[in-house]
Amino acid sequence: MMNIQALYPATFDGTAENYTAFMRSILIKGSYDSVLKKMTGYKGMYVCQHPKECWTLKFDQFEGIFGVVFSEIYDGFGTFALYYFPSPNENLIERFSVLEGLLAQEENFIDKVRSFASDSELSTQFYIGSLRLHVNIESQTMFLCYETCLRQRVYAKEGVFSPWKKDECIIEAGGLDKDLPSFRLVLPFMNFFNTAITRLTCNAPSYFQLFKARDYTVAYNAQGRCEKMLDSPATKLFIALGYGDGVSDALIKPIVEKAEAQVILAHMSLNSFLQKAPWYDQNESMAFLKPSISQRKIKPTLVVVTGFLGSGKTNFLQNYIEYETEKNHFIGIIQNEIGKTGLDGKLVDYDYSLVEIDEGCVCCSLSGQLRMGVNTLMKKTTPDTILLETTGVANPFNLLSELHELEDLVDLEAIVTVVDGTNALFLAKEYRIFIDQIRSADIILLNKTDLMSATEIEKVEQFLYENNRCAKVIQTVQCDIHPNALRLSLNASTAQIASLIAEEDEVKYTHTHDHLSSIKVALPKALNKEQFEIYLDTLPQNIYRLKGIVGFENELSQYVVQYVRGHYEFVEQQREQRHETFLVYIGKDLDKCYLSSPY
Amino acid sequence: MSVQNEDTKRRDFLKGALTGLGLGTFATMGIFSYSPMREFFLPQMVRKMKDFGACKSIKITNISETSWFDNATLMGDIKGAGGLLVNQYLFNWPPFGDGTGLAKGSYEKGIAKIKHLLPNKLEEAWKIAEENSVNPQNAGGFAALIEIERLDGVKKKYLLDTGWSYAWMDESFKREGIDKMLANGEIEALIISHEHWDHFWGLPVTMKYAPNIKIIVPEGFYPEGFQYIKDSGHKGELMVHKTGINDIEPGLCAIVFDVPIINRVFGEQSIFANVQGKGLVSISGCCHQGIIQFISMAKKELKYDNDQMYGIYGGLHISPFDDWDPKYDDLVIGLAKWDFKAIGCNHCTGLLTARKFVAAGYPVVQGTAQHRSKSKVYLGNGDTMVFG
């Protein structure tokens, strides 16, 4: 039995206001479900109330913003329009029309997106599909029909020319102005929305069908007259789902008949298609996630915080806890310093779960202690995030190779290093550990910039860059940074690499959409440095990060290799430190491309 | 490779284009927009400006803002029970503990243990609840007294929310003299902002002193909530405020928002007062849908003096969920454009946020940090604030 009240408990009469509130309710409830967020890559939403209500959402692996707005009641369905507003720099921008591309370059574009339904340009462009929703309280059934096309194509019959440079042609005559893979863009929202309904109502869909119809593409001429292009066929798709008992296709018949649509697979059963869909099984089927998350409980993410004494780590932790608490997220903290008076209840006016573990040191392993710490926390509850505050003593590089042992308990997110900008250049001369903290970071918070001149900031940033070309440097005052701003600055992180370091060769993670994966290659013998540099210079573009420890012929020390999109550096390790040598490649479609050996 | 060249060319053009050209320029270039979307009928923002009268002043006494004493314990319980969507009546929190442990409770089994003691034998009832509940020592509660001075000088009192722990709320009521006001019939009505445990579950304490008081709840209360009003010994009028604006008396109204809130609660009402010559004052329990939403709604719907957002009291959430752009996820920035003259915040606002307000030069009213409130940065238990 479907329970629609679980989605929207108020009176429902099928009015425009009802459908608007119904959608709002599902979106908001969905945002309270941390499992759903992880399953579907859902990253956050904004509700715009005025002048016209609309919702914007963000999903993992997509740089742009998704928009949803109620449009009308039509044929007994509450209809919603779906949008994708690309980020001005993403590759997809070229698939949109030139006009949309130009709109996206506007300086306040992303601000306008927040209330896109009140902007005539934005609400007529960037459209990717629609969702029809039918809710029947009496029979406790729901029907959804997504309508989109495989590709939206628009041709410019007479071409498009630059207004500044005579004869500079942007689109050749008869060329494609727009070639947008709309269906692919509707998928993340569809995946999220269906999964949300399934999880909130504890009810799998009882009806599913795909239809396709012939669509036409459009060409416009220099006067703006549009005509259908019959020689360039396109495909329109209808994806229909029903929830509840006794749902039939009667509702959708008029729609698909009007479009002369055909059932795509006559024999497609609900089960065969839905086996892989997370919205089929409310028991948190994790098919879409990396294999490591197989247990029912979602693992907390682990953020490692390093930084020299007085850098502002305590401030960082306090702010982090505060921001997350406001969002009803639960933070656990592990400190490996005993007797430190930074974080106690009097200072942080927030209580949190705190576990202290014995001081680790450079030479001994922390991971046994860490594991105990994490277990102690997890016994009480499951935090959304665990912050591990390290001492200035533990060398983060050592920690790196130990973090992987926690893979079964936590998802490593990042190593965040807090740097006191006013002291950085001095500390760099005095303490090797300070340099190591910088080198191991995924994100560096350059703190206390309010106490520094522009020249000083520039100098320190240069120094940070010289020691870590891969990390994102973020300037902060009193370490005030929103946790989500941190998350947005991460791409393939050390944490991912760390978890691979001591594992067997060829471990793969497949991320949901973009086939991001990593491969570890062991290096049994020393490399020739010059050849290796040429090798790095000619790495294929789909590899955008490489990290590891290598030995070079005729060199006593080992080196840490850091490579990001064409830039690389070798950092000499202390001579007494010996690690196994290896490289970890992170990139797209690694399984499809041939990786040559660095030898 | 031609595709790639095309792309690069287009990318370069987009990057180099002067933006803000407007559609006129596009036409000269030969660009036209084809979109399957009809142009939306874009509604003009019509401000309804409902005139709901005015009052001379509003005084608010913070009876208790400490909903719970240890946040980690509370969040741990919520996470442990299965997260933010779990029905609050299942937690096995007091007063509905039935001894079966976290997340295994129910309203029926919980109330059965204490119903016969409500509303007069609260000490005994709370003792039983303590024995059967999860983390009973963590329960506090939220309640505030609103005193409105009408234009003719007559003063009226309203109670906003009734807290959680019977023991803590009784102590707090006595401390502020609320028990006597209730018993003397000085309080016009008990207004419940929303059905959450820390605002509503202390209901028997109000019933003990004034079982005939009028109770006003927002639309969206669940059957358990209505049953609890009966089981607590309520004998007076029960009123349900519909979504939107609801008049209370001249100069005082409530706006109900039909939004889902964590742990299966639906709907929240905030109270608005129009203070003569000053402007609009907003009084809220939690602002679960985000203070900014509430304020913009009020601006659109209500008419108030000087068209000025004058003051604000209560727990402030900017938004209950993650914004996709962290830049906007900051109450300090969000409130800036409204130019409030007096801010009294507490409860779920968060101390660091309150400190940021002060640092940003907002007119935050300081408290005295008494009776288990944690800081002077905001209005704590027993502190008062006057608008007007």
Coordinates of N, CA and C in Angstrom, one line a residue, chain A residues 139-283:
Chain A
S139 N -7.1 6.7 -4.3 CA -6.6 5.3 -4.6 C -5.1 5.2 -4.1
Q140 N -4.6 6.2 -3.5 CA -3.2 6.2 -3.0 C -2.3 5.7 -4.1
T141 N -2.4 6.4 -5.3 CA -1.5 6.1 -6.4 C -0.8 7.4 -6.9
M142 N 0.3 7.2 -7.5 CA 1.0 8.3 -8.1 C 1.5 7.9 -9.5
F143 N 1.5 8.9 -10.4 CA 2.0 8.6 -11.7 C 3.0 9.7 -12.1
L144 N 4.1 9.3 -12.6 CA 5.1 10.2 -13.1 C 5.4 10.0 -14.5
C145 N 5.6 11.0 -15.3 CA 6.0 10.8 -16.7 C 7.0 11.9 -17.0
Y146 N 8.2 11.5 -17.3 CA 9.3 12.4 -17.7 C 9.3 12.5 -19.2
E147 N 9.4 13.7 -19.7 CA 9.4 13.8 -21.2 C 10.7 14.6 -21.5
T148 N 11.5 14.0 -22.4 CA 12.7 14.7 -22.8 C 13.1 14.2 -24.1
C149 N 14.2 14.7 -24.7 CA 14.6 14.1 -26.0 C 16.1 13.7 -25.9
L150 N 16.5 12.7 -26.7 CA 17.9 12.2 -26.6 C 18.8 13.4 -26.9
R151 N 18.6 14.2 -28.0 CA 19.4 15.3 -28.2 C 18.4 16.4 -28.7
Q152 N 18.6 17.6 -28.2 CA 17.9 18.8 -28.7 C 18.8 19.4 -29.8
R153 N 18.4 19.5 -31.0 CA 19.2 20.0 -32.0 C 18.6 21.3 -32.7
V154 N 19.3 22.3 -32.8 CA 18.9 23.5 -33.6 C 20.0 23.9 -34.5
Y155 N 19.6 24.1 -35.8 CA 20.6 24.5 -36.8 C 20.5 26.0 -37.1
A156 N 21.6 26.6 -37.5 CA 21.6 28.0 -38.0 C 21.8 27.9 -39.5
K157 N 20.7 28.1 -40.2 CA 20.7 27.9 -41.7 C 21.7 28.8 -42.4
E158 N 21.8 30.0 -41.9 CA 22.7 30.9 -42.6 C 24.0 31.2 -41.8
G159 N 24.2 30.5 -40.7 CA 25.4 30.7 -40.0 C 25.3 31.8 -39.0
V160 N 26.2 31.9 -38.1 CA 26.3 33.0 -37.1 C 27.6 33.7 -37.2
F161 N 27.7 35.0 -37.2 CA 28.9 35.7 -37.3 C 29.2 36.6 -36.2
S162 N 30.4 36.8 -35.9 CA 30.8 37.7 -34.8 C 30.4 39.1 -35.1
P163 N 29.9 39.8 -34.1 CA 29.6 41.2 -34.4 C 30.8 42.1 -34.3
W164 N 31.9 41.6 -33.9 CA 33.1 42.4 -33.7 C 34.1 42.2 -34.8
K165 N 34.3 41.0 -35.2 CA 35.2 40.8 -36.3 C 34.5 40.4 -37.6
K166 N 34.5 41.3 -38.5 CA 33.8 40.9 -39.8 C 34.3 39.6 -40.3
D167 N 33.4 38.9 -40.8 CA 33.8 37.6 -41.5 C 34.2 36.5 -40.5
E168 N 34.2 36.8 -39.2 CA 34.5 35.7 -38.3 C 33.2 34.9 -38.1
C169 N 33.3 33.7 -38.4 CA 32.1 32.9 -38.4 C 32.1 32.0 -37.2
I170 N 31.1 32.1 -36.4 CA 31.0 31.3 -35.2 C 30.4 29.9 -35.5
I171 N 29.3 30.0 -36.3 CA 28.7 28.7 -36.8 C 28.6 28.8 -38.3
E172 N 29.1 27.8 -39.0 CA 29.0 27.8 -40.4 C 27.6 27.7 -40.9
A173 N 27.3 28.2 -42.1 CA 26.0 28.1 -42.6 C 25.5 26.6 -42.5
G174 N 24.3 26.4 -42.0 CA 23.8 25.1 -41.9 C 24.4 24.3 -40.7
G175 N 25.2 25.0 -39.9 CA 25.8 24.3 -38.8 C 24.9 24.2 -37.6
L176 N 25.3 23.4 -36.6 CA 24.5 23.2 -35.4 C 24.7 24.3 -34.4
D177 N 23.7 24.9 -34.1 CA 23.8 25.9 -33.0 C 23.7 25.2 -31.7
K178 N 22.8 24.2 -31.6 CA 22.6 23.6 -30.3 C 22.6 22.1 -30.6
D179 N 23.2 21.3 -29.7 CA 23.2 19.9 -29.8 C 23.3 19.3 -28.4
L180 N 22.2 19.4 -27.7 CA 22.2 19.2 -26.2 C 21.7 17.8 -25.9
P181 N 22.5 17.0 -25.2 CA 22.1 15.7 -24.7 C 21.1 15.8 -23.6
S182 N 19.9 16.2 -23.8 CA 18.9 16.5 -22.8 C 18.6 15.3 -21.9
F183 N 18.5 14.2 -22.5 CA 18.1 13.0 -21.7 C 19.2 12.7 -20.6
R184 N 20.4 12.8 -21.0 CA 21.5 12.6 -20.1 C 21.4 13.6 -18.9
L185 N 21.0 14.8 -19.2 CA 20.9 15.8 -18.1 C 19.7 15.6 -17.2
V186 N 18.6 15.0 -17.8 CA 17.4 14.7 -17.0 C 17.7 13.6 -16.0
L187 N 18.6 12.7 -16.4 CA 18.8 11.5 -15.6 C 19.1 11.7 -14.1
P188 N 20.1 12.6 -13.8 CA 20.4 12.8 -12.3 C 19.2 13.2 -11.5
F189 N 18.4 14.1 -12.1 CA 17.2 14.6 -11.4 C 16.2 13.4 -11.2
M190 N 16.0 12.7 -12.3 CA 15.1 11.6 -12.3 C 15.5 10.5 -11.3
N191 N 16.7 10.2 -11.3 CA 17.3 9.3 -10.4 C 17.0 9.7 -9.0
F192 N 17.3 10.9 -8.7 CA 17.1 11.5 -7.3 C 15.6 11.5 -7.0
F193 N 14.8 12.0 -7.8 CA 13.4 12.2 -7.5 C 12.7 10.8 -7.3
N194 N 12.9 9.9 -8.2 CA 12.3 8.5 -8.0 C 12.8 7.8 -6.8
T195 N 14.1 8.0 -6.5 CA 14.7 7.3 -5.3 C 14.1 8.0 -4.1
A196 N 13.9 9.3 -4.1 CA 13.3 10.0 -3.0 C 11.9 9.4 -2.7
I197 N 11.1 9.3 -3.7 CA 9.7 8.8 -3.5 C 9.7 7.4 -3.0
T198 N 10.6 6.6 -3.6 CA 10.7 5.2 -3.2 C 11.1 5.1 -1.7
R199 N 12.1 5.9 -1.3 CA 12.6 5.8 0.1 C 11.6 6.4 1.1
L200 N 11.0 7.5 0.7 CA 10.1 8.2 1.6 C 8.8 7.4 1.9
T201 N 8.3 6.7 0.8 CA 7.1 6.0 1.0 C 7.3 4.5 1.2
C202 N 8.6 4.1 1.2 CA 9.0 2.7 1.3 C 8.2 1.8 0.3
N203 N 8.2 2.3 -0.9 CA 7.3 1.7 -1.9 C 8.0 1.7 -3.2
A204 N 8.3 0.6 -3.8 CA 8.9 0.5 -5.1 C 7.8 0.8 -6.2
P205 N 8.3 1.4 -7.4 CA 7.3 1.6 -8.4 C 6.6 0.3 -8.8
S206 N 5.3 0.4 -9.2 CA 4.6 -0.8 -9.6 C 4.4 -0.8 -11.1
Y207 N 4.7 0.3 -11.7 CA 4.5 0.4 -13.2 C 5.7 1.1 -13.8
F208 N 6.2 0.6 -14.9 CA 7.3 1.3 -15.5 C 7.3 1.0 -17.0
Q209 N 7.5 2.1 -17.8 CA 7.5 1.9 -19.2 C 8.3 3.0 -19.9
L210 N 9.0 2.7 -21.0 CA 9.7 3.7 -21.8 C 9.0 3.8 -23.1
F211 N 8.8 5.0 -23.6 CA 8.2 5.2 -24.9 C 9.1 6.1 -25.7
K212 N 9.2 5.8 -27.0 CA 9.9 6.8 -27.8 C 9.0 7.3 -29.0
A213 N 9.3 8.5 -29.3 CA 8.5 9.1 -30.4 C 9.4 9.9 -31.3
R214 N 9.0 10.1 -32.6 CA 9.9 10.9 -33.4 C 9.7 12.3 -33.1
D215 N 10.8 13.0 -33.0 CA 10.8 14.4 -32.7 C 11.4 15.1 -33.9
Y216 N 11.2 16.4 -34.1 CA 11.9 17.1 -35.2 C 12.9 18.0 -34.7
T217 N 13.9 18.3 -35.5 CA 14.8 19.3 -35.1 C 14.4 20.6 -35.9
V218 N 15.0 21.7 -35.5 CA 14.6 23.0 -35.9 C 15.8 23.7 -36.6
A219 N 15.5 24.5 -37.6 CA 16.5 25.4 -38.2 C 15.9 26.8 -38.2
Y220 N 16.8 27.8 -38.0 CA 16.3 29.1 -38.1 C 17.1 29.8 -39.2
N221 N 16.5 30.8 -39.8 CA 17.2 31.6 -40.8 C 17.6 32.9 -40.3
A222 N 18.2 33.8 -41.1 CA 18.8 35.0 -40.6 C 17.7 36.0 -40.1
Q223 N 16.4 35.7 -40.5 CA 15.3 36.6 -40.0 C 14.7 36.0 -38.7
G224 N 15.2 34.8 -38.3 CA 14.7 34.2 -37.1 C 13.5 33.3 -37.3
R225 N 13.2 33.1 -38.6 CA 12.1 32.2 -38.9 C 12.5 30.7 -38.7
C226 N 11.7 30.0 -38.0 CA 12.1 28.6 -37.7 C 11.3 27.6 -38.6
E227 N 12.0 26.6 -39.0 CA 11.3 25.5 -39.7 C 11.7 24.2 -39.2
K228 N 10.9 23.2 -39.4 CA 11.3 21.8 -39.0 C 12.2 21.2 -40.0
M229 N 13.2 20.5 -39.5 CA 14.1 19.8 -40.4 C 13.8 18.4 -40.5
L230 N 13.2 18.0 -41.6 CA 12.7 16.6 -41.6 C 13.8 15.6 -41.9
D231 N 14.9 16.1 -42.5 CA 16.0 15.2 -42.8 C 16.9 14.9 -41.6
S232 N 16.6 15.5 -40.5 CA 17.5 15.3 -39.3 C 16.6 14.8 -38.2
P233 N 16.3 13.6 -38.1 CA 15.3 13.1 -37.1 C 15.9 13.2 -35.7
A234 N 15.0 13.3 -34.8 CA 15.4 13.3 -33.4 C 14.4 12.4 -32.6
T235 N 14.8 12.0 -31.4 CA 14.0 11.1 -30.6 C 13.5 11.7 -29.4
K236 N 12.2 11.6 -29.2 CA 11.7 12.1 -27.9 C 11.4 10.9 -27.0
L237 N 11.7 11.0 -25.8 CA 11.5 9.9 -24.8 C 10.4 10.2 -23.8
F238 N 9.7 9.2 -23.4 CA 8.8 9.3 -22.3 C 9.1 8.2 -21.3
I239 N 9.4 8.6 -20.1 CA 9.7 7.6 -19.1 C 8.6 7.7 -18.0
A240 N 7.9 6.6 -18.0 CA 6.7 6.6 -17.1 C 6.8 5.7 -15.9
L241 N 6.5 6.2 -14.8 CA 6.5 5.3 -13.6 C 5.2 5.5 -12.8
G242 N 4.8 4.4 -12.3 CA 3.6 4.4 -11.4 C 3.9 3.9 -10.0
Y243 N 3.3 4.5 -9.0 CA 3.5 4.0 -7.6 C 2.1 3.6 -7.1
G244 N 2.0 2.6 -6.3 CA 0.7 2.2 -5.7 C 0.0 1.1 -6.4
D245 N -1.1 0.6 -5.8 CA -1.8 -0.6 -6.4 C -2.7 -0.2 -7.5
G246 N -2.7 -1.0 -8.5 CA -3.6 -0.9 -9.6 C -3.3 0.3 -10.5
V247 N -2.1 0.7 -10.7 CA -1.7 1.8 -11.6 C -1.7 1.2 -13.0
S248 N -2.3 1.8 -13.9 CA -2.3 1.3 -15.3 C -1.8 2.5 -16.2
D249 N -1.6 2.1 -17.4 CA -1.1 3.1 -18.4 C -2.2 4.0 -18.9
A250 N -3.4 3.8 -18.4 CA -4.6 4.6 -18.9 C -4.3 6.1 -18.9
L251 N -3.6 6.5 -17.8 CA -3.3 7.9 -17.6 C -2.4 8.5 -18.7
I252 N -1.4 7.6 -19.1 CA -0.4 8.1 -20.0 C -0.8 7.9 -21.5
K253 N -1.8 7.1 -21.7 CA -2.2 6.8 -23.1 C -2.4 8.0 -23.9
P254 N -3.3 9.0 -23.5 CA -3.5 10.1 -24.3 C -2.2 10.9 -24.7
I255 N -1.3 10.9 -23.8 CA 0.0 11.7 -24.0 C 0.8 11.0 -25.1
V256 N 1.0 9.7 -24.9 CA 1.9 9.0 -25.9 C 1.2 8.8 -27.2
E257 N -0.1 8.7 -27.2 CA -0.8 8.6 -28.5 C -0.7 9.9 -29.3
K258 N -0.8 11.0 -28.6 CA -0.7 12.3 -29.2 C 0.7 12.4 -29.9
A259 N 1.7 11.9 -29.2 CA 3.0 12.0 -29.8 C 3.3 10.8 -30.7
E260 N 2.4 10.0 -30.9 CA 2.6 8.8 -31.8 C 3.8 8.0 -31.3
A261 N 3.9 7.8 -30.0 CA 5.0 7.1 -29.4 C 4.9 5.6 -29.4
Q262 N 6.0 4.9 -29.5 CA 6.0 3.5 -29.4 C 6.7 3.1 -28.1
V263 N 6.2 1.9 -27.6 CA 6.9 1.3 -26.5 C 8.3 0.9 -27.0
I264 N 9.3 1.2 -26.2 CA 10.6 0.9 -26.7 C 10.9 -0.6 -26.7
L265 N 10.6 -1.2 -25.5 CA 10.9 -2.7 -25.4 C 9.6 -3.3 -25.0
A266 N 8.9 -4.0 -25.9 CA 7.6 -4.5 -25.6 C 7.7 -5.5 -24.4
H267 N 8.9 -6.2 -24.3 CA 9.0 -7.2 -23.2 C 9.7 -6.7 -22.0
M268 N 9.9 -5.4 -22.0 CA 10.7 -5.0 -20.8 C 9.9 -5.0 -19.6
S269 N 10.3 -5.9 -18.6 CA 9.5 -5.9 -17.4 C 10.1 -4.9 -16.5
L270 N 9.3 -4.6 -15.5 CA 9.7 -3.7 -14.5 C 11.0 -4.1 -13.9
N271 N 11.0 -5.4 -13.6 CA 12.2 -5.9 -12.8 C 13.5 -5.8 -13.6
S272 N 13.4 -6.2 -14.9 CA 14.7 -6.2 -15.6 C 15.3 -4.9 -15.7
F273 N 14.5 -3.9 -15.9 CA 15.1 -2.5 -16.0 C 15.5 -2.0 -14.7
L274 N 14.7 -2.3 -13.7 CA 14.8 -1.6 -12.4 C 15.9 -2.2 -11.5
Q275 N 16.3 -3.4 -11.9 CA 17.2 -4.1 -11.0 C 18.4 -3.2 -10.6
K276 N 18.8 -2.4 -11.6 CA 20.0 -1.6 -11.3 C 19.6 -0.2 -10.8
A277 N 18.4 0.1 -10.8 CA 18.0 1.5 -10.4 C 17.9 1.6 -8.9
P278 N 18.5 2.6 -8.3 CA 18.4 2.7 -6.8 C 17.0 3.0 -6.3
W279 N 16.2 3.4 -7.2 CA 14.8 3.8 -6.8 C 13.9 2.6 -6.8
Y280 N 14.4 1.5 -7.2 CA 13.6 0.3 -7.2 C 13.4 -0.3 -5.8
D281 N 14.5 -0.3 -5.2 CA 14.6 -1.1 -3.9 C 14.8 -0.1 -2.8
Q282 N 13.8 0.0 -1.9 CA 14.0 0.9 -0.8 C 15.1 0.4 0.2
N283 N 15.5 -0.8 0.0 CA 16.5 -1.3 1.0 C 17.9 -0.9 0.6

